[in-house]
PDB file of C-alpha atoms in Angstrom:
ATOM      1  CA  MET F   1       0.000   0.000   0.000  1.00  0.00           C
ATOM      2  CA  SER F   2       1.586   3.271  -1.130  1.00  0.00           C
ATOM      3  CA  LEU F   3       1.398   6.534   0.772  1.00  0.00           C
ATOM      4  CA  ALA F   4      -1.298   8.799  -0.710  1.00  0.00           C
ATOM      5  CA  HIS F   5      -0.840  12.553  -0.735  1.00  0.00           C
ATOM      6  CA  THR F   6      -3.579  15.162  -1.179  1.00  0.00           C
ATOM      7  CA  ASP F   7      -2.517  18.011  -3.422  1.00  0.00           C
ATOM      8  CA  THR F   8      -4.274  20.959  -1.758  1.00  0.00           C
ATOM      9  CA  ARG F   9      -3.756  23.318  -4.703  1.00  0.00           C
ATOM     10  CA  ASN F  10      -5.498  20.926  -7.060  1.00  0.00           C
ATOM     11  CA  LEU F  11      -8.140  20.275  -4.429  1.00  0.00           C
ATOM     12  CA  ALA F  12      -8.908  24.005  -4.153  1.00  0.00           C
ATOM     13  CA  ARG F  13      -9.020  24.275  -7.941  1.00  0.00           C
ATOM     14  CA  LEU F  14     -11.416  21.331  -8.241  1.00  0.00           C
ATOM     15  CA  VAL F  15     -13.776  22.323  -5.435  1.00  0.00           C
ATOM     16  CA  SER F  16     -14.447  25.660  -7.124  1.00  0.00           C
ATOM     17  CA  LEU F  17     -15.782  23.911 -10.246  1.00  0.00           C
ATOM     18  CA  ASP F  18     -19.471  23.146 -10.808  1.00  0.00           C
ATOM     19  CA  ALA F  19     -18.875  19.383 -11.128  1.00  0.00           C
ATOM     20  CA  PHE F  20     -17.804  19.337  -7.473  1.00  0.00           C
ATOM     21  CA  HIS F  21     -20.708  21.380  -6.143  1.00  0.00           C
ATOM     22  CA  HIS F  22     -22.479  19.915  -3.118  1.00  0.00           C
ATOM     23  CA  TYR F  23     -25.132  18.281  -5.319  1.00  0.00           C
ATOM     24  CA  GLY F  24     -22.506  17.007  -7.777  1.00  0.00           C
ATOM     25  CA  HIS F  25     -19.481  15.036  -6.646  1.00  0.00           C
ATOM     26  CA  GLY F  26     -18.893  17.318  -3.676  1.00  0.00           C
ATOM     27  CA  ALA F  27     -15.679  18.049  -1.807  1.00  0.00           C
ATOM     28  CA  ASN F  28     -15.204  14.377  -0.985  1.00  0.00           C
ATOM     29  CA  GLY F  29     -15.281  13.483  -4.672  1.00  0.00           C
ATOM     30  CA  ALA F  30     -12.644  16.160  -5.295  1.00  0.00           C
ATOM     31  CA  ARG F  31     -10.508  14.806  -2.445  1.00  0.00           C
ATOM     32  CA  LEU F  32     -10.623  11.306  -3.909  1.00  0.00           C
ATOM     33  CA  LEU F  33      -9.802  12.607  -7.385  1.00  0.00           C
ATOM     34  CA  THR F  34      -6.706  14.457  -6.152  1.00  0.00           C
ATOM     35  CA  LEU F  35      -5.374  11.251  -4.624  1.00  0.00           C
ATOM     36  CA  LEU F  36      -5.572   9.287  -7.860  1.00  0.00           C
ATOM     37  CA  GLU F  37      -2.905   8.972 -10.551  1.00  0.00           C
ATOM     38  CA  GLU F  38      -3.015   7.818 -14.146  1.00  0.00           C
ATOM     39  CA  GLU F  39      -0.327   5.126 -13.847  1.00  0.00           C
ATOM     40  CA  GLU F  40      -0.598   3.892 -10.263  1.00  0.00           C
ATOM     41  CA  GLY F  41      -3.986   2.625  -9.121  1.00  0.00           C
ATOM     42  CA  LYS F  42      -5.341   2.874  -5.599  1.00  0.00           C
ATOM     43  CA  SER F  43      -7.726   0.521  -3.844  1.00  0.00           C
ATOM     44  CA  ARG F  44     -10.836   1.567  -1.935  1.00  0.00           C
ATOM     45  CA  ALA F  45      -9.064   0.745   1.334  1.00  0.00           C
ATOM     46  CA  GLU F  46      -6.072   2.963   0.452  1.00  0.00           C
ATOM     47  CA  LEU F  47      -8.368   5.841  -0.446  1.00  0.00           C
ATOM     48  CA  GLN F  48     -10.406   5.326   2.711  1.00  0.00           C
ATOM     49  CA  THR F  49      -7.254   5.398   4.848  1.00  0.00           C
ATOM     50  CA  ALA F  50      -5.850   8.435   3.061  1.00  0.00           C
ATOM     51  CA  THR F  51      -9.033  10.514   3.338  1.00  0.00           C
ATOM     52  CA  GLY F  52     -10.421   9.276   6.632  1.00  0.00           C
ATOM     53  CA  LEU F  53     -13.839   8.956   4.992  1.00  0.00           C
ATOM     54  CA  ASP F  54     -16.267   6.167   5.793  1.00  0.00           C
ATOM     55  CA  ARG F  55     -16.094   3.030   3.619  1.00  0.00           C
ATOM     56  CA  THR F  56     -19.587   3.618   2.168  1.00  0.00           C
ATOM     57  CA  THR F  57     -18.835   7.263   1.366  1.00  0.00           C
ATOM     58  CA  VAL F  58     -15.692   6.269  -0.523  1.00  0.00           C
ATOM     59  CA  SER F  59     -17.602   3.567  -2.423  1.00  0.00           C
ATOM     60  CA  ARG F  60     -20.486   5.892  -3.329  1.00  0.00           C
ATOM     61  CA  ARG F  61     -18.196   8.699  -4.489  1.00  0.00           C
ATOM     62  CA  LEU F  62     -15.945   6.364  -6.483  1.00  0.00           C
ATOM     63  CA  SER F  63     -18.977   4.776  -8.170  1.00  0.00           C
ATOM     64  CA  ALA F  64     -20.247   8.222  -9.192  1.00  0.00           C
ATOM     65  CA  LEU F  65     -16.798   9.281 -10.452  1.00  0.00           C
ATOM     66  CA  VAL F  66     -16.520   6.061 -12.486  1.00  0.00           C
ATOM     67  CA  ALA F  67     -20.060   6.521 -13.875  1.00  0.00           C
ATOM     68  CA  ASP F  68     -19.183  10.043 -15.040  1.00  0.00           C
ATOM     69  CA  GLY F  69     -15.946   8.894 -16.671  1.00  0.00           C
ATOM     70  CA  LEU F  70     -13.589  10.818 -14.400  1.00  0.00           C
ATOM     71  CA  VAL F  71     -12.070   7.670 -12.869  1.00  0.00           C
ATOM     72  CA  ALA F  72     -11.365   4.256 -14.348  1.00  0.00           C
ATOM     73  CA  GLU F  73     -11.667   1.039 -12.338  1.00  0.00           C
ATOM     74  CA  VAL F  74      -9.519  -1.946 -13.317  1.00  0.00           C
ATOM     75  CA  GLU F  75      -9.440  -5.079 -11.141  1.00  0.00           C
ATOM     76  CA  GLY F  76     -10.455  -3.236  -7.960  1.00  0.00           C
ATOM     77  CA  LEU F  77      -7.942  -0.407  -8.446  1.00  0.00           C
ATOM     78  CA  PHE F  78      -8.945   3.135  -9.366  1.00  0.00           C
ATOM     79  CA  TYR F  79      -7.031   5.273 -11.845  1.00  0.00           C
ATOM     80  CA  LEU F  80      -7.337   8.873 -12.972  1.00  0.00           C
ATOM     81  CA  VAL F  81      -8.517   9.050 -16.596  1.00  0.00           C
ATOM     82  CA  SER F  82      -6.019  10.455 -19.099  1.00  0.00           C
ATOM     83  CA  ALA F  83      -8.287  13.454 -19.885  1.00  0.00           C
ATOM     84  CA  LEU F  84      -7.750  14.739 -16.333  1.00  0.00           C
ATOM     85  CA  ALA F  85      -4.178  13.552 -15.778  1.00  0.00           C
ATOM     86  CA  GLY F  86      -1.356  16.060 -15.886  1.00  0.00           C
ATOM     87  CA  PRO F  87       2.345  16.022 -15.092  1.00  0.00           C
ATOM     88  CA  ALA F  88       1.643  16.715 -11.410  1.00  0.00           C
ATOM     89  CA  GLY F  89      -1.646  14.998 -10.638  1.00  0.00           C
ATOM     90  CA  VAL F  90      -5.066  16.290 -11.646  1.00  0.00           C
ATOM     91  CA  MET F  91      -5.156  18.932 -14.366  1.00  0.00           C
ATOM     92  CA  PRO F  92      -8.857  19.725 -14.756  1.00  0.00           C
ATOM     93  CA  ASP F  93     -10.093  19.625 -18.343  1.00  0.00           C
ATOM     94  CA  GLN F  94     -12.842  22.247 -18.360  1.00  0.00           C
ATOM     95  CA  GLN F  95     -14.838  20.567 -21.115  1.00  0.00           C
ATOM     96  CA  VAL F  96     -14.933  17.155 -19.401  1.00  0.00           C
ATOM     97  CA  LEU F  97     -15.847  18.671 -16.036  1.00  0.00           C
ATOM     98  CA  GLN F  98     -18.478  20.960 -17.601  1.00  0.00           C
ATOM     99  CA  GLU F  99     -20.130  17.906 -19.192  1.00  0.00           C
ATOM    100  CA  THR F 100     -20.053  16.190 -15.810  1.00  0.00           C
ATOM    101  CA  ALA F 101     -21.700  19.242 -14.222  1.00  0.00           C
ATOM    102  CA  LYS F 102     -24.449  19.163 -16.864  1.00  0.00           C
ATOM    103  CA  VAL F 103     -25.055  15.463 -16.198  1.00  0.00           C
ATOM    104  CA  ARG F 104     -25.162  16.059 -12.432  1.00  0.00           C
ATOM    105  CA  GLY F 105     -27.400  19.138 -12.823  1.00  0.00           C
ATOM    106  CA  THR F 106     -24.892  21.505 -11.239  1.00  0.00           C
ATOM    107  CA  ALA F 107     -23.832  23.456 -14.351  1.00  0.00           C
ATOM    108  CA  GLY F 108     -23.781  27.171 -13.540  1.00  0.00           C
ATOM    109  CA  ALA F 109     -24.076  26.634  -9.777  1.00  0.00           C
ATOM    110  CA  GLY F 110     -20.795  28.414  -9.059  1.00  0.00           C
ATOM    111  CA  ALA F 111     -21.764  31.458 -11.138  1.00  0.00           C
ATOM    112  CA  ARG F 112     -25.171  31.593  -9.434  1.00  0.00           C
ATOM    113  CA  ARG F 113     -23.528  31.322  -6.007  1.00  0.00           C
ATOM    114  CA  ARG F 114     -21.036  34.103  -6.807  1.00  0.00           C
ATOM    115  CA  ALA F 115     -23.852  36.329  -8.141  1.00  0.00           C
ATOM    116  CA  ARG F 116     -25.911  35.658  -4.998  1.00  0.00           C
ATOM    117  CA  HIS F 117     -22.958  36.599  -2.793  1.00  0.00           C
ATOM    118  CA  VAL F 118     -22.467  39.850  -4.732  1.00  0.00           C
ATOM    119  CA  ARG F 119     -26.180  40.672  -4.249  1.00  0.00           C
ATOM    120  CA  GLU F 120     -25.992  39.813  -0.550  1.00  0.00           C
ATOM    121  CA  ARG F 121     -22.923  42.024  -0.032  1.00  0.00           C
ATOM    122  CA  LEU F 122     -24.580  44.886  -1.917  1.00  0.00           C
ATOM    123  CA  ASN F 123     -27.815  44.536   0.093  1.00  0.00           C
ATOM    124  CA  TYR F 124     -25.836  44.427   3.342  1.00  0.00           C
ATOM    125  CA  ARG F 125     -23.946  47.603   2.398  1.00  0.00           C
ATOM    126  CA  ARG F 126     -27.244  49.341   1.544  1.00  0.00           C
ATOM    127  CA  TRP F 127     -28.739  48.212   4.841  1.00  0.00           C
ATOM    128  CA  ARG F 128     -25.707  49.493   6.773  1.00  0.00           C
ATOM    129  CA  ALA F 129     -25.785  52.856   4.970  1.00  0.00           C
ATOM    130  CA  GLU F 130     -29.519  53.232   5.613  1.00  0.00           C
ATOM    131  CA  ARG F 131     -29.058  52.283   9.252  1.00  0.00           C
ATOM    132  CA  ARG F 132     -26.220  54.787   9.658  1.00  0.00           C
ATOM    133  CA  SER F 133     -28.271  57.586   8.069  1.00  0.00           C
ATOM    134  CA  ARG F 134     -31.259  56.777  10.290  1.00  0.00           C
ATOM    135  CA  HIS F 135     -29.041  56.696  13.356  1.00  0.00           C
ATOM    136  CA  VAL F 136     -27.955  60.308  12.821  1.00  0.00           C
ATOM    137  CA  ASP F 137     -31.591  61.499  12.694  1.00  0.00           C
ATOM    138  CA  VAL F 138     -32.419  59.838  16.016  1.00  0.00           C
ATOM    139  CA  VAL F 139     -29.819  61.718  18.067  1.00  0.00           C
ATOM    140  CA  LEU F 140     -31.496  63.016  21.217  1.00  0.00           C
ATOM    141  CA  ARG F 141     -31.331  66.751  21.742  1.00  0.00           C
ATOM    142  CA  LEU F 142     -30.971  67.208  25.498  1.00  0.00           C
ATOM    143  CA  VAL F 143     -31.250  71.001  25.678  1.00  0.00           C
ATOM    144  CA  PRO F 144     -34.714  72.066  24.467  1.00  0.00           C
ATOM    145  CA  ALA F 145     -35.130  74.948  22.037  1.00  0.00           C
ATOM    146  CA  GLY F 146     -35.721  78.292  23.765  1.00  0.00           C
ATOM    147  CA  VAL F 147     -33.327  77.695  26.672  1.00  0.00           C
ATOM    148  CA  VAL F 148     -30.577  79.788  25.062  1.00  0.00           C
ATOM    149  CA  ASP F 149     -31.095  83.210  23.438  1.00  0.00           C
ATOM    150  CA  VAL F 150     -30.162  82.714  19.789  1.00  0.00           C
ATOM    151  CA  VAL F 151     -28.832  86.271  19.354  1.00  0.00           C
ATOM    152  CA  THR F 152     -26.847  86.802  22.554  1.00  0.00           C
ATOM    153  CA  GLY F 153     -26.121  83.194  23.541  1.00  0.00           C
ATOM    154  CA  GLU F 154     -27.284  83.798  27.136  1.00  0.00           C
ATOM    155  CA  ILE F 155     -29.226  81.183  29.088  1.00  0.00           C
ATOM    156  CA  ILE F 156     -32.870  82.274  29.356  1.00  0.00           C
ATOM    157  CA  ASP F 157     -34.261  79.361  31.433  1.00  0.00           C
ATOM    158  CA  PRO F 158     -32.984  79.608  35.043  1.00  0.00           C
ATOM    159  CA  ALA F 159     -33.149  75.790  35.419  1.00  0.00           C
ATOM    160  CA  TRP F 160     -30.151  75.583  33.064  1.00  0.00           C
ATOM    161  CA  GLU F 161     -27.947  77.980  35.044  1.00  0.00           C
ATOM    162  CA  GLY F 162     -24.598  76.343  35.820  1.00  0.00           C
ATOM    163  CA  TRP F 163     -24.612  74.263  32.649  1.00  0.00           C
ATOM    164  CA  ASP F 164     -22.466  74.642  29.547  1.00  0.00           C
ATOM    165  CA  VAL F 165     -25.107  74.334  26.813  1.00  0.00           C
ATOM    166  CA  SER F 166     -22.927  75.333  23.843  1.00  0.00           C
ATOM    167  CA  ASP F 167     -23.595  71.842  22.414  1.00  0.00           C
ATOM    168  CA  PRO F 168     -27.359  71.163  22.823  1.00  0.00           C
ATOM    169  CA  TYR F 169     -26.776  67.421  22.337  1.00  0.00           C
ATOM    170  CA  ARG F 170     -24.202  67.162  25.154  1.00  0.00           C
ATOM    171  CA  PRO F 171     -24.796  69.666  28.008  1.00  0.00           C
ATOM    172  CA  VAL F 172     -22.004  69.591  30.582  1.00  0.00           C
ATOM    173  CA  PRO F 173     -22.278  70.912  34.164  1.00  0.00           C
ATOM    174  CA  ARG F 174     -19.855  73.758  34.840  1.00  0.00           C
ATOM    175  CA  PRO F 175     -17.529  73.472  37.838  1.00  0.00           C
ATOM    176  CA  ARG F 176     -18.947  75.274  40.922  1.00  0.00           C
ATOM    177  CA  ARG F 177     -16.112  77.824  40.885  1.00  0.00           C
ATOM    178  CA  ALA F 178     -16.903  78.881  37.357  1.00  0.00           C
ATOM    179  CA  ALA F 179     -20.631  79.156  38.080  1.00  0.00           C
ATOM    180  CA  ALA F 180     -20.068  81.484  41.039  1.00  0.00           C
ATOM    181  CA  ALA F 181     -17.805  83.849  39.077  1.00  0.00           C
TER     182      ALA F 181
END
């Protein structure tokens, strides 16, 4: 049994494709595909050990990959098909994987997901901007109109004596020394 290695760059490249959408082959199908090679076959047990997936999950995913022509099975060993094989593991052929996505009913899922995320971000930004603009209008004015003479700036209402009301939204009590002077 040879040591299997997951190529994370190829895995990231595969998972972003429509054929490996959740309703297609999924991330587990992509993980299995990155472990396979064109020349050296791997058994179900080797793939199960390498991925840590359950035996039935590995069997189901491999069966689907074989049915879609992405993997070849010969005498219980699984090989990467030559259309997807590259010098360093899986080199996704867009045409083959697009056909697989059409068969699985996931063609265009990535584009729809990206468009939905753009709409969600835009709606969130609009919501935040609207919330910020509403927040400014709700600021509580603590000093009522008519307390300060608009022309002279003197306090008219004696209840506000001893307060600095230069900012009607944040009145501040004056120190006792300053009020007496």
